Amino acid sequence: MGEEKQTDIKQLKSPINKEIMNIAWPVLIELVLSSLFGMINMMMLGNIADHAYAAAAVSAVGVTNQPLFLGLSVVQALNIGGTALIARYFGAGKHDRMENVMKHVMIISMILSAPLALAAFVYSDQIMTFMGAQPDTVEVGRLYFRIICISYLLQSFNFSISGSLRGIGETQIPMGVNLRANFLNVIGNALLIYGLFGLPAFGITGAALSTVGANLVASFLLIRYLRSGKSKLNFSFAHPFHFSMKTMKSLAKIGLPSALEQLVLRSGMILFIQIVSGLGTVVFAAHNIGMNILSLSFTLGQAFGIAASALVGRALGAGDANLAEKYASRTAKIGSLWGAIIGVAFFFGAEYIVGFYSSDPEIIRNAAIAIRVAAITQPFQSHQLIVAGSLRGAGDTIFPLISTFLGILIIRVAAATFFVQVLGLGILGAWLAVMLDQIIRWFLIAMRFRSGKWKRMKLA
């Protein structure tokens, strides 16, 4: 027993753990606090005195989030390719190639984002109706959706820079920038939603205006850092941009499957939301609160997944596949342990947590059901997200696409249809479908990792 304890202590103090935590903790803090700020924003809307307006506002945010996330998935896919490629170059000591990769990602992100934002702006009502929004939700959310489209462009640009910095392990900068921007967003929300200090009370529209302002500040801070010369990733507008077909092939090899994965994920979410929205505005508001709280737990897997992606890519770039496997395995163990701890907290604190969002007993009851089901899923979810991050860092993005297609587009949608519409289980049935999807994806991703095929992925 004494020897085992000493081994555990040595593992905790190992250089690998230090490297993992050096990259993961800033990302984790950034994502957790960003989710908390998002939760606070939804709490602000949910606690507007007019309960009918508050329920419609919360529902509007949930309805508009999914099509925007669908658009951001394209940018996120490019970021995955950029992060993996920059990590490879960084590990191989080819630092002079990193700036041009980042510029490819930045330019392509904006080219792809602009038409998507315009389409969402013009067809806002039709998109919300397609998503299953009730007439009151469409009326309340119309202007919010259109303003948020501007924020989407800024977010796309910011993501391309943050993803590049994470590829070289500089995760503290995106963390600091996002914390400042989100803090400003919360302050702006309080001022503009409720009309504090003599300002007009804009309600949900105020939340949109505040979000645009916060993302504009984030863009300015990220550009200022890149131009300061403090980063290992050199950047200057004066440096000419050289289009590279090899770079495009590498980004496409990693990014296109990731883009398809995100499109499948968001398409499945849209179909899933259409099923849940049919349960009524109050239940759908409870579902959105549950998803908002669940997003906090996603951040754990995402943070360690980003760390695993960068470290695996760096190790493979240096030609050390064994080290890459050690990074991936150790990161998954650490993240899964914390996922289980979060699950326990969610399970026993469900009503208390939901109480911050709404005082409506029906909303609290339904949202607590959702959170308890999500709590059981936490270890599977965390492990799956982290191992999938390791695969993406190696350039193995096809299999995460396959697992997402099977899990969310087939299993989740089919199970939700059966549990909700056939068995009549309501919000419990919808979230049992979420749990089933996560467990199946966890199994598929774990099997792919054990095969070792990801170690032999080649990039141009």
CSV table of C-alpha atoms in Angstrom, one decimal:
chain,number,residue,atom,x,y,z
A,1,MET,CA,0.0,0.0,0.0
A,2,GLY,CA,2.9,2.4,0.9
A,3,GLU,CA,4.5,1.8,-2.5
A,4,GLU,CA,1.3,2.4,-4.4
A,5,LYS,CA,0.8,5.7,-2.5
A,6,GLN,CA,4.3,6.8,-3.4
A,7,THR,CA,3.7,5.9,-7.0
A,8,ASP,CA,0.5,8.1,-7.0
A,9,ILE,CA,2.4,11.0,-5.5
A,10,LYS,CA,5.2,10.7,-8.1
A,11,GLN,CA,2.6,10.7,-10.9
A,12,LEU,CA,1.0,13.8,-9.5
A,13,LYS,CA,4.4,15.6,-9.5
A,14,SER,CA,5.5,14.2,-12.9
A,15,PRO,CA,6.7,16.6,-15.6
A,16,ILE,CA,3.9,15.3,-17.9
A,17,ASN,CA,1.2,16.3,-15.3
A,18,LYS,CA,2.9,19.8,-15.1
A,19,GLU,CA,2.8,20.3,-18.8
A,20,ILE,CA,-0.8,19.2,-19.0
A,21,MET,CA,-1.9,21.5,-16.2
A,22,ASN,CA,0.2,24.4,-17.5
A,23,ILE,CA,-1.9,24.3,-20.7
A,24,ALA,CA,-5.2,23.1,-19.3
A,25,TRP,CA,-5.7,25.3,-16.3
A,26,PRO,CA,-5.8,28.6,-18.1
A,27,VAL,CA,-8.2,27.1,-20.7
A,28,LEU,CA,-10.3,25.6,-17.9
A,29,ILE,CA,-10.6,28.9,-16.0
A,30,GLU,CA,-11.4,30.7,-19.2
A,31,LEU,CA,-14.1,28.3,-20.2
A,32,VAL,CA,-15.6,27.8,-16.7
A,33,LEU,CA,-15.8,31.5,-16.1
A,34,SER,CA,-17.1,32.1,-19.6
A,35,SER,CA,-19.8,29.6,-18.9
A,36,LEU,CA,-20.5,31.1,-15.5
A,37,PHE,CA,-20.8,34.5,-17.1
A,38,GLY,CA,-23.2,33.0,-19.6
A,39,MET,CA,-25.2,31.4,-16.8
A,40,ILE,CA,-25.3,34.8,-15.0
A,41,ASN,CA,-26.6,36.4,-18.2
A,42,MET,CA,-29.4,33.8,-18.5
A,43,MET,CA,-30.2,34.3,-14.8
A,44,MET,CA,-30.6,38.0,-15.4
A,45,LEU,CA,-33.1,37.3,-18.2
A,46,GLY,CA,-34.9,34.6,-16.2
A,47,ASN,CA,-35.3,36.9,-13.2
A,48,ILE,CA,-37.0,39.8,-15.1
A,49,ALA,CA,-40.1,40.7,-13.1
A,50,ASP,CA,-42.5,39.9,-16.0
A,51,HIS,CA,-42.5,36.0,-15.8
A,52,ALA,CA,-44.0,35.5,-19.3
A,53,TYR,CA,-41.4,37.8,-20.9
A,54,ALA,CA,-38.6,36.2,-18.9
A,55,ALA,CA,-39.6,32.7,-20.1
A,56,ALA,CA,-39.9,33.8,-23.7
A,57,ALA,CA,-36.5,35.6,-23.4
A,58,VAL,CA,-34.7,32.5,-22.0
A,59,SER,CA,-36.4,30.4,-24.7
A,60,ALA,CA,-35.2,32.9,-27.4
A,61,VAL,CA,-31.6,32.6,-26.2
A,62,GLY,CA,-31.8,28.8,-26.4
A,63,VAL,CA,-33.4,28.9,-29.9
A,64,THR,CA,-31.0,31.3,-31.4
A,65,ASN,CA,-27.9,29.7,-29.8
A,66,GLN,CA,-28.1,26.6,-31.9
A,67,PRO,CA,-28.0,28.1,-35.4
A,68,LEU,CA,-25.2,30.5,-34.3
A,69,PHE,CA,-23.3,27.5,-32.9
A,70,LEU,CA,-23.9,25.8,-36.3
A,71,GLY,CA,-22.1,28.8,-37.9
A,72,LEU,CA,-19.3,28.8,-35.4
A,73,SER,CA,-18.7,25.1,-36.0
A,74,VAL,CA,-17.1,26.0,-39.3
A,75,VAL,CA,-14.7,28.3,-37.6
A,76,GLN,CA,-14.1,25.9,-34.8
A,77,ALA,CA,-13.2,23.2,-37.4
A,78,LEU,CA,-10.6,25.5,-38.9
A,79,ASN,CA,-9.3,26.2,-35.5
A,80,ILE,CA,-8.8,22.5,-34.8
A,81,GLY,CA,-6.8,22.3,-38.1
A,82,GLY,CA,-4.8,25.4,-37.3
A,83,THR,CA,-4.1,24.3,-33.7
A,84,ALA,CA,-2.9,20.9,-34.7
A,85,LEU,CA,-0.8,22.2,-37.6
A,86,ILE,CA,0.8,25.0,-35.5
A,87,ALA,CA,1.5,22.4,-32.7
A,88,ARG,CA,3.3,20.2,-35.2
A,89,TYR,CA,5.4,23.0,-36.5
A,90,PHE,CA,6.2,24.2,-33.0
A,91,GLY,CA,7.2,20.7,-31.9
A,92,ALA,CA,9.4,20.3,-35.0
A,93,GLY,CA,11.1,23.7,-34.4
A,94,LYS,CA,9.7,25.2,-37.6
A,95,HIS,CA,8.5,28.4,-36.0
A,96,ASP,CA,8.8,30.5,-39.1
A,97,ARG,CA,5.8,28.7,-40.7
A,98,MET,CA,3.3,29.3,-37.9
A,99,GLU,CA,2.3,32.9,-38.7
A,100,ASN,CA,1.3,32.0,-42.2
A,101,VAL,CA,-0.9,29.2,-40.9
A,102,MET,CA,-2.6,31.5,-38.5
A,103,LYS,CA,-3.3,34.0,-41.3
A,104,HIS,CA,-4.8,31.3,-43.5
A,105,VAL,CA,-7.2,30.5,-40.6
A,106,MET,CA,-8.0,34.1,-39.9
A,107,ILE,CA,-8.8,35.0,-43.5
A,108,ILE,CA,-10.8,31.9,-44.3
A,109,SER,CA,-12.8,32.3,-41.0
A,110,MET,CA,-14.0,35.7,-42.0
A,111,ILE,CA,-14.8,34.7,-45.6
A,112,LEU,CA,-17.0,31.9,-44.3
A,113,SER,CA,-18.6,33.7,-41.4
A,114,ALA,CA,-19.9,36.8,-43.3
A,115,PRO,CA,-22.5,35.1,-45.6
A,116,LEU,CA,-23.7,33.0,-42.6
A,117,ALA,CA,-24.2,36.1,-40.5
A,118,LEU,CA,-26.0,37.8,-43.3
A,119,ALA,CA,-28.4,34.9,-43.9
A,120,ALA,CA,-29.2,34.7,-40.1
A,121,PHE,CA,-29.8,38.4,-40.0
A,122,VAL,CA,-32.2,38.5,-43.0
A,123,TYR,CA,-34.1,35.2,-42.1
A,124,SER,CA,-34.2,35.6,-38.3
A,125,ASP,CA,-38.0,34.9,-38.0
A,126,GLN,CA,-38.0,31.9,-40.3
A,127,ILE,CA,-35.0,30.3,-38.5
A,128,MET,CA,-36.5,30.7,-35.1
A,129,THR,CA,-39.8,29.3,-36.3
A,130,PHE,CA,-38.0,26.4,-37.9
A,131,MET,CA,-36.3,25.8,-34.6
A,132,GLY,CA,-39.7,25.4,-33.0
A,133,ALA,CA,-40.0,28.8,-31.3
A,134,GLN,CA,-43.5,29.8,-30.2
A,135,PRO,CA,-44.8,33.2,-31.6
A,136,ASP,CA,-44.1,35.0,-28.3
A,137,THR,CA,-40.5,33.7,-28.4
A,138,VAL,CA,-40.1,34.9,-32.0
A,139,GLU,CA,-41.4,38.4,-31.1
A,140,VAL,CA,-39.2,38.8,-28.1
A,141,GLY,CA,-36.0,37.3,-29.8
A,142,ARG,CA,-36.1,38.9,-33.3
A,143,LEU,CA,-33.9,41.9,-32.6
A,144,TYR,CA,-31.7,40.0,-30.2
A,145,PHE,CA,-30.9,37.4,-32.9
A,146,ARG,CA,-30.1,40.1,-35.5
A,147,ILE,CA,-27.7,41.9,-33.2
A,148,ILE,CA,-26.0,38.7,-32.1
A,149,CYS,CA,-25.2,38.0,-35.8
A,150,ILE,CA,-22.7,40.9,-35.5
A,151,SER,CA,-21.2,39.4,-32.4
A,152,TYR,CA,-20.8,36.1,-34.3
A,153,LEU,CA,-18.4,37.7,-36.8
A,154,LEU,CA,-16.3,39.1,-34.0
A,155,GLN,CA,-16.3,35.7,-32.2
A,156,SER,CA,-15.2,33.9,-35.4
A,157,PHE,CA,-12.2,36.3,-35.7
A,158,ASN,CA,-11.3,35.9,-32.0
A,159,PHE,CA,-11.5,32.1,-32.2
A,160,SER,CA,-9.0,31.9,-35.0
A,161,ILE,CA,-6.4,33.8,-32.9
A,162,SER,CA,-7.1,31.9,-29.7
A,163,GLY,CA,-6.9,28.5,-31.4
A,164,SER,CA,-3.5,29.5,-32.9
A,165,LEU,CA,-2.1,30.6,-29.5
A,166,ARG,CA,-3.3,27.4,-27.9
A,167,GLY,CA,-1.3,25.4,-30.5
A,168,ILE,CA,2.0,26.7,-29.0
A,169,GLY,CA,0.7,26.4,-25.4
A,170,GLU,CA,0.1,30.1,-24.8
A,171,THR,CA,-3.3,29.5,-23.2
A,172,GLN,CA,-3.0,32.2,-20.5
A,173,ILE,CA,-3.5,35.1,-23.0
A,174,PRO,CA,-6.9,33.9,-24.4
A,175,MET,CA,-7.9,33.3,-20.8
A,176,GLY,CA,-7.0,36.8,-19.7
A,177,VAL,CA,-8.7,38.4,-22.7
A,178,ASN,CA,-11.9,36.4,-22.4
A,179,LEU,CA,-12.2,37.0,-18.7
A,180,ARG,CA,-12.0,40.8,-19.2
A,181,ALA,CA,-14.4,40.7,-22.1
A,182,ASN,CA,-16.9,38.5,-20.2
A,183,PHE,CA,-16.7,40.7,-17.1
A,184,LEU,CA,-17.6,43.7,-19.3
A,185,ASN,CA,-20.4,41.7,-20.8
A,186,VAL,CA,-22.0,40.9,-17.4
A,187,ILE,CA,-21.7,44.6,-16.3
A,188,GLY,CA,-23.2,45.7,-19.7
A,189,ASN,CA,-26.0,43.2,-19.3
A,190,ALA,CA,-26.9,44.5,-15.8
A,191,LEU,CA,-27.0,48.0,-17.1
A,192,LEU,CA,-28.9,47.4,-20.3
A,193,ILE,CA,-31.2,44.6,-19.4
A,194,TYR,CA,-32.6,46.3,-16.3
A,195,GLY,CA,-31.9,49.9,-17.2
A,196,LEU,CA,-29.7,50.7,-14.2
A,197,PHE,CA,-28.3,54.2,-13.4
A,198,GLY,CA,-30.9,55.9,-15.6
A,199,LEU,CA,-30.2,53.9,-18.7
A,200,PRO,CA,-33.2,52.5,-20.7
A,201,ALA,CA,-34.2,49.0,-19.9
A,202,PHE,CA,-33.7,47.1,-23.2
A,203,GLY,CA,-34.4,43.6,-21.8
A,204,ILE,CA,-33.1,40.8,-24.0
A,205,THR,CA,-31.9,43.4,-26.6
A,206,GLY,CA,-29.6,44.9,-24.0
A,207,ALA,CA,-28.0,41.5,-23.6
A,208,ALA,CA,-27.2,41.4,-27.3
A,209,LEU,CA,-25.8,44.9,-27.4
A,210,SER,CA,-23.6,44.1,-24.4
A,211,THR,CA,-22.3,40.9,-26.0
A,212,VAL,CA,-21.3,42.7,-29.2
A,213,GLY,CA,-19.4,45.3,-27.2
A,214,ALA,CA,-17.6,42.6,-25.2
A,215,ASN,CA,-16.4,40.7,-28.3
A,216,LEU,CA,-15.2,43.9,-29.9
A,217,VAL,CA,-13.0,44.5,-26.8
A,218,ALA,CA,-11.7,41.0,-27.0
A,219,SER,CA,-10.7,41.4,-30.7
A,220,PHE,CA,-8.8,44.6,-29.8
A,221,LEU,CA,-6.9,43.0,-26.9
A,222,LEU,CA,-5.9,39.9,-28.9
A,223,ILE,CA,-4.6,41.9,-31.9
A,224,ARG,CA,-2.7,44.2,-29.5
A,225,TYR,CA,-1.0,41.1,-27.9
A,226,LEU,CA,0.0,39.6,-31.3
A,227,ARG,CA,1.5,42.9,-32.4
A,228,SER,CA,3.4,43.4,-29.1
A,229,GLY,CA,6.1,40.9,-30.0
A,230,LYS,CA,5.7,39.1,-26.7
A,231,SER,CA,4.3,35.9,-28.3
A,232,LYS,CA,6.3,33.0,-29.6
A,233,LEU,CA,3.8,33.2,-32.5
A,234,ASN,CA,5.1,36.1,-34.6
A,235,PHE,CA,2.5,38.3,-36.3
A,236,SER,CA,2.5,41.5,-38.3
A,237,PHE,CA,0.2,43.1,-40.8
A,238,ALA,CA,3.3,44.2,-42.6
A,239,HIS,CA,4.4,40.6,-43.3
A,240,PRO,CA,3.1,39.5,-46.7
A,241,PHE,CA,0.5,36.7,-46.8
A,242,HIS,CA,1.7,33.7,-48.9
A,243,PHE,CA,-1.1,31.4,-50.0
A,244,SER,CA,0.0,27.8,-49.6
A,245,MET,CA,-1.8,24.9,-51.1
A,246,LYS,CA,0.1,22.5,-48.7
A,247,THR,CA,-1.3,24.5,-45.8
A,248,MET,CA,-4.8,24.4,-47.3
A,249,LYS,CA,-4.5,20.6,-47.7
A,250,SER,CA,-3.4,20.1,-44.2
A,251,LEU,CA,-6.2,22.4,-42.8
A,252,ALA,CA,-8.7,20.6,-45.0
A,253,LYS,CA,-7.5,17.2,-44.0
A,254,ILE,CA,-8.1,18.0,-40.3
A,255,GLY,CA,-10.7,20.7,-40.6
A,256,LEU,CA,-13.2,19.3,-43.1
A,257,PRO,CA,-14.1,16.2,-41.0
A,258,SER,CA,-14.2,18.4,-37.9
A,259,ALA,CA,-16.5,20.9,-39.8
A,260,LEU,CA,-18.8,18.0,-40.8
A,261,GLU,CA,-18.7,16.7,-37.2
A,262,GLN,CA,-19.8,20.1,-36.0
A,263,LEU,CA,-22.5,20.4,-38.7
A,264,VAL,CA,-23.8,16.9,-37.7
A,265,LEU,CA,-23.6,17.9,-34.0
A,266,ARG,CA,-25.6,21.1,-34.5
A,267,SER,CA,-28.0,19.5,-37.0
A,268,GLY,CA,-28.7,16.8,-34.4
A,269,MET,CA,-29.1,19.5,-31.7
A,270,ILE,CA,-31.6,21.3,-33.9
A,271,LEU,CA,-33.7,18.2,-34.4
A,272,PHE,CA,-33.4,17.5,-30.7
A,273,ILE,CA,-34.6,21.0,-29.8
A,274,GLN,CA,-37.6,20.7,-32.1
A,275,ILE,CA,-38.7,17.7,-30.1
A,276,VAL,CA,-38.2,19.3,-26.7
A,277,SER,CA,-39.7,22.7,-27.8
A,278,GLY,CA,-43.0,20.9,-28.4
A,279,LEU,CA,-43.3,20.3,-24.6
A,280,GLY,CA,-44.2,24.0,-24.2
A,281,THR,CA,-42.5,27.3,-23.3
A,282,VAL,CA,-42.1,26.6,-19.6
A,283,VAL,CA,-40.6,23.1,-20.0
A,284,PHE,CA,-38.4,24.3,-22.9
A,285,ALA,CA,-37.2,27.2,-20.7
A,286,ALA,CA,-36.3,24.6,-18.0
A,287,HIS,CA,-34.5,22.5,-20.7
A,288,ASN,CA,-32.4,25.6,-21.8
A,289,ILE,CA,-31.5,26.3,-18.2
A,290,GLY,CA,-30.4,22.6,-17.9
A,291,MET,CA,-28.3,23.0,-21.1
A,292,ASN,CA,-26.8,26.2,-19.8
A,293,ILE,CA,-25.7,24.5,-16.6
A,294,LEU,CA,-24.5,21.5,-18.5
A,295,SER,CA,-22.3,23.8,-20.6
A,296,LEU,CA,-20.3,24.4,-17.4
A,297,SER,CA,-19.4,20.7,-17.2
A,298,PHE,CA,-18.5,20.6,-21.0
A,299,THR,CA,-15.7,23.1,-20.2
A,300,LEU,CA,-13.8,20.5,-18.2
A,301,GLY,CA,-13.6,18.1,-21.1
A,302,GLN,CA,-13.0,20.9,-23.6
A,303,ALA,CA,-10.1,22.4,-21.5
A,304,PHE,CA,-8.3,19.1,-21.1
A,305,GLY,CA,-9.2,18.1,-24.7
A,306,ILE,CA,-7.5,21.3,-25.9
A,307,ALA,CA,-4.4,20.5,-23.7
A,308,ALA,CA,-4.3,17.0,-25.0
A,309,SER,CA,-4.6,18.2,-28.6
A,310,ALA,CA,-1.7,20.6,-28.3
A,311,LEU,CA,0.6,18.2,-26.5
A,312,VAL,CA,-0.2,15.2,-28.7
A,313,GLY,CA,0.4,17.3,-31.8
A,314,ARG,CA,3.6,18.7,-30.4
A,315,ALA,CA,4.9,15.2,-29.4
A,316,LEU,CA,4.1,13.8,-32.8
A,317,GLY,CA,5.7,16.8,-34.5
A,318,ALA,CA,8.9,15.8,-32.6
A,319,GLY,CA,8.5,12.2,-33.7
A,320,ASP,CA,7.7,10.8,-30.3
A,321,ALA,CA,4.5,8.7,-30.5
A,322,ASN,CA,5.0,7.1,-27.1
A,323,LEU,CA,5.1,10.5,-25.4
A,324,ALA,CA,2.0,11.5,-27.3
A,325,GLU,CA,0.2,8.4,-25.9
A,326,LYS,CA,1.3,9.3,-22.4
A,327,TYR,CA,0.0,12.8,-22.7
A,328,ALA,CA,-3.4,11.5,-24.0
A,329,SER,CA,-3.8,8.8,-21.3
A,330,ARG,CA,-2.8,11.0,-18.4
A,331,THR,CA,-5.0,13.9,-19.5
A,332,ALA,CA,-8.0,11.6,-19.9
A,333,LYS,CA,-7.5,10.2,-16.3
A,334,ILE,CA,-7.2,13.6,-14.7
A,335,GLY,CA,-10.2,15.0,-16.6
A,336,SER,CA,-12.5,12.0,-15.9
A,337,LEU,CA,-11.8,12.2,-12.2
A,338,TRP,CA,-12.8,15.9,-12.1
A,339,GLY,CA,-15.9,15.0,-14.2
A,340,ALA,CA,-17.0,12.5,-11.6
A,341,ILE,CA,-16.6,15.2,-8.9
A,342,ILE,CA,-18.7,17.7,-10.9
A,343,GLY,CA,-21.4,15.0,-11.4
A,344,VAL,CA,-21.8,14.5,-7.6
A,345,ALA,CA,-22.1,18.2,-7.1
A,346,PHE,CA,-24.8,18.5,-9.9
A,347,PHE,CA,-26.8,15.5,-8.6
A,348,PHE,CA,-27.1,16.7,-5.0
A,349,GLY,CA,-27.3,20.4,-5.7
A,350,ALA,CA,-29.7,20.4,-8.6
A,351,GLU,CA,-32.6,22.5,-7.2
A,352,TYR,CA,-30.3,24.9,-5.4
A,353,ILE,CA,-28.4,25.6,-8.7
A,354,VAL,CA,-31.6,26.0,-10.7
A,355,GLY,CA,-33.0,28.4,-8.1
A,356,PHE,CA,-30.5,31.0,-9.2
A,357,TYR,CA,-32.1,31.0,-12.7
A,358,SER,CA,-35.8,31.2,-11.8
A,359,SER,CA,-38.2,31.2,-8.9
A,360,ASP,CA,-40.9,29.4,-11.0
A,361,PRO,CA,-41.5,26.1,-9.2
A,362,GLU,CA,-42.4,24.3,-12.5
A,363,ILE,CA,-39.2,25.4,-14.1
A,364,ILE,CA,-37.1,24.4,-11.1
A,365,ARG,CA,-38.7,21.0,-11.0
A,366,ASN,CA,-38.2,20.2,-14.6
A,367,ALA,CA,-34.6,21.6,-14.8
A,368,ALA,CA,-33.6,19.6,-11.7
A,369,ILE,CA,-34.6,16.4,-13.5
A,370,ALA,CA,-32.4,17.3,-16.4
A,371,ILE,CA,-29.4,18.1,-14.3
A,372,ARG,CA,-29.6,14.9,-12.3
A,373,VAL,CA,-29.6,12.8,-15.5
A,374,ALA,CA,-26.6,14.9,-16.8
A,375,ALA,CA,-24.8,14.3,-13.5
A,376,ILE,CA,-24.7,10.6,-14.1
A,377,THR,CA,-23.2,11.2,-17.6
A,378,GLN,CA,-20.3,13.3,-16.4
A,379,PRO,CA,-17.4,10.8,-16.3
A,380,PHE,CA,-18.3,9.4,-19.7
A,381,GLN,CA,-18.7,12.9,-21.2
A,382,SER,CA,-15.4,14.2,-19.8
A,383,HIS,CA,-13.4,11.1,-21.0
A,384,GLN,CA,-15.0,11.2,-24.4
A,385,LEU,CA,-14.3,14.9,-25.0
A,386,ILE,CA,-10.6,14.6,-23.8
A,387,VAL,CA,-9.8,11.5,-25.9
A,388,ALA,CA,-11.4,13.0,-28.9
A,389,GLY,CA,-9.2,16.1,-28.4
A,390,SER,CA,-6.2,13.8,-28.5
A,391,LEU,CA,-7.3,12.2,-31.7
A,392,ARG,CA,-7.8,15.7,-33.3
A,393,GLY,CA,-4.3,16.8,-32.2
A,394,ALA,CA,-3.0,13.8,-34.1
A,395,GLY,CA,-5.0,14.8,-37.2
A,396,ASP,CA,-7.4,11.9,-36.7
A,397,THR,CA,-10.7,13.8,-37.2
A,398,ILE,CA,-12.6,11.2,-39.3
A,399,PHE,CA,-13.5,8.9,-36.3
A,400,PRO,CA,-14.8,11.7,-34.0
A,401,LEU,CA,-17.1,12.6,-37.0
A,402,ILE,CA,-18.3,9.0,-37.2
A,403,SER,CA,-19.0,8.8,-33.5
A,404,THR,CA,-20.8,12.1,-33.4
A,405,PHE,CA,-23.0,11.1,-36.4
A,406,LEU,CA,-24.0,7.8,-34.8
A,407,GLY,CA,-24.4,9.3,-31.3
A,408,ILE,CA,-26.2,12.6,-31.7
A,409,LEU,CA,-27.9,12.5,-35.1
A,410,ILE,CA,-29.1,8.9,-34.9
A,411,ILE,CA,-29.1,7.7,-31.2
A,412,ARG,CA,-30.1,11.0,-29.5
A,413,VAL,CA,-32.8,12.0,-32.0
A,414,ALA,CA,-34.3,8.5,-32.3
A,415,ALA,CA,-34.2,8.0,-28.5
A,416,ALA,CA,-35.7,11.4,-27.8
A,417,THR,CA,-38.5,10.8,-30.3
A,418,PHE,CA,-39.3,7.4,-28.6
A,419,PHE,CA,-38.9,8.6,-25.0
A,420,VAL,CA,-40.8,11.9,-25.4
A,421,GLN,CA,-43.3,11.3,-28.1
A,422,VAL,CA,-44.1,7.6,-27.7
A,423,LEU,CA,-43.5,6.9,-24.0
A,424,GLY,CA,-44.5,10.5,-22.9
A,425,LEU,CA,-41.6,10.9,-20.5
A,426,GLY,CA,-41.3,14.6,-21.0
A,427,ILE,CA,-38.0,16.3,-20.2
A,428,LEU,CA,-36.8,13.1,-18.4
A,429,GLY,CA,-37.1,11.2,-21.7
A,430,ALA,CA,-35.2,14.0,-23.6
A,431,TRP,CA,-32.3,13.9,-21.2
A,432,LEU,CA,-32.2,10.1,-21.0
A,433,ALA,CA,-31.6,10.4,-24.8
A,434,VAL,CA,-28.7,12.8,-24.1
A,435,MET,CA,-27.1,10.3,-21.6
A,436,LEU,CA,-27.5,7.4,-24.1
A,437,ASP,CA,-25.8,9.4,-26.8
A,438,GLN,CA,-22.8,10.4,-24.6
A,439,ILE,CA,-22.2,6.8,-23.4
A,440,ILE,CA,-22.2,5.4,-27.0
A,441,ARG,CA,-19.8,8.2,-28.2
A,442,TRP,CA,-17.5,7.5,-25.2
A,443,PHE,CA,-17.3,3.8,-26.1
A,444,LEU,CA,-16.6,4.4,-29.8
A,445,ILE,CA,-13.9,7.1,-29.1
A,446,ALA,CA,-12.2,4.9,-26.5
A,447,MET,CA,-12.0,1.9,-28.9
A,448,ARG,CA,-10.5,4.1,-31.6
A,449,PHE,CA,-7.8,5.4,-29.2
A,450,ARG,CA,-6.9,1.9,-28.1
A,451,SER,CA,-6.4,0.8,-31.8
A,452,GLY,CA,-3.3,3.2,-32.0
A,453,LYS,CA,-4.1,4.1,-35.6
A,454,TRP,CA,-4.1,7.8,-34.7
A,455,LYS,CA,-0.3,7.6,-34.1
A,456,ARG,CA,0.3,7.0,-37.8
A,457,MET,CA,-1.6,10.0,-39.2
A,458,LYS,CA,0.4,12.1,-41.7
A,459,LEU,CA,0.0,15.8,-42.4
A,460,ALA,CA,1.2,17.6,-45.5
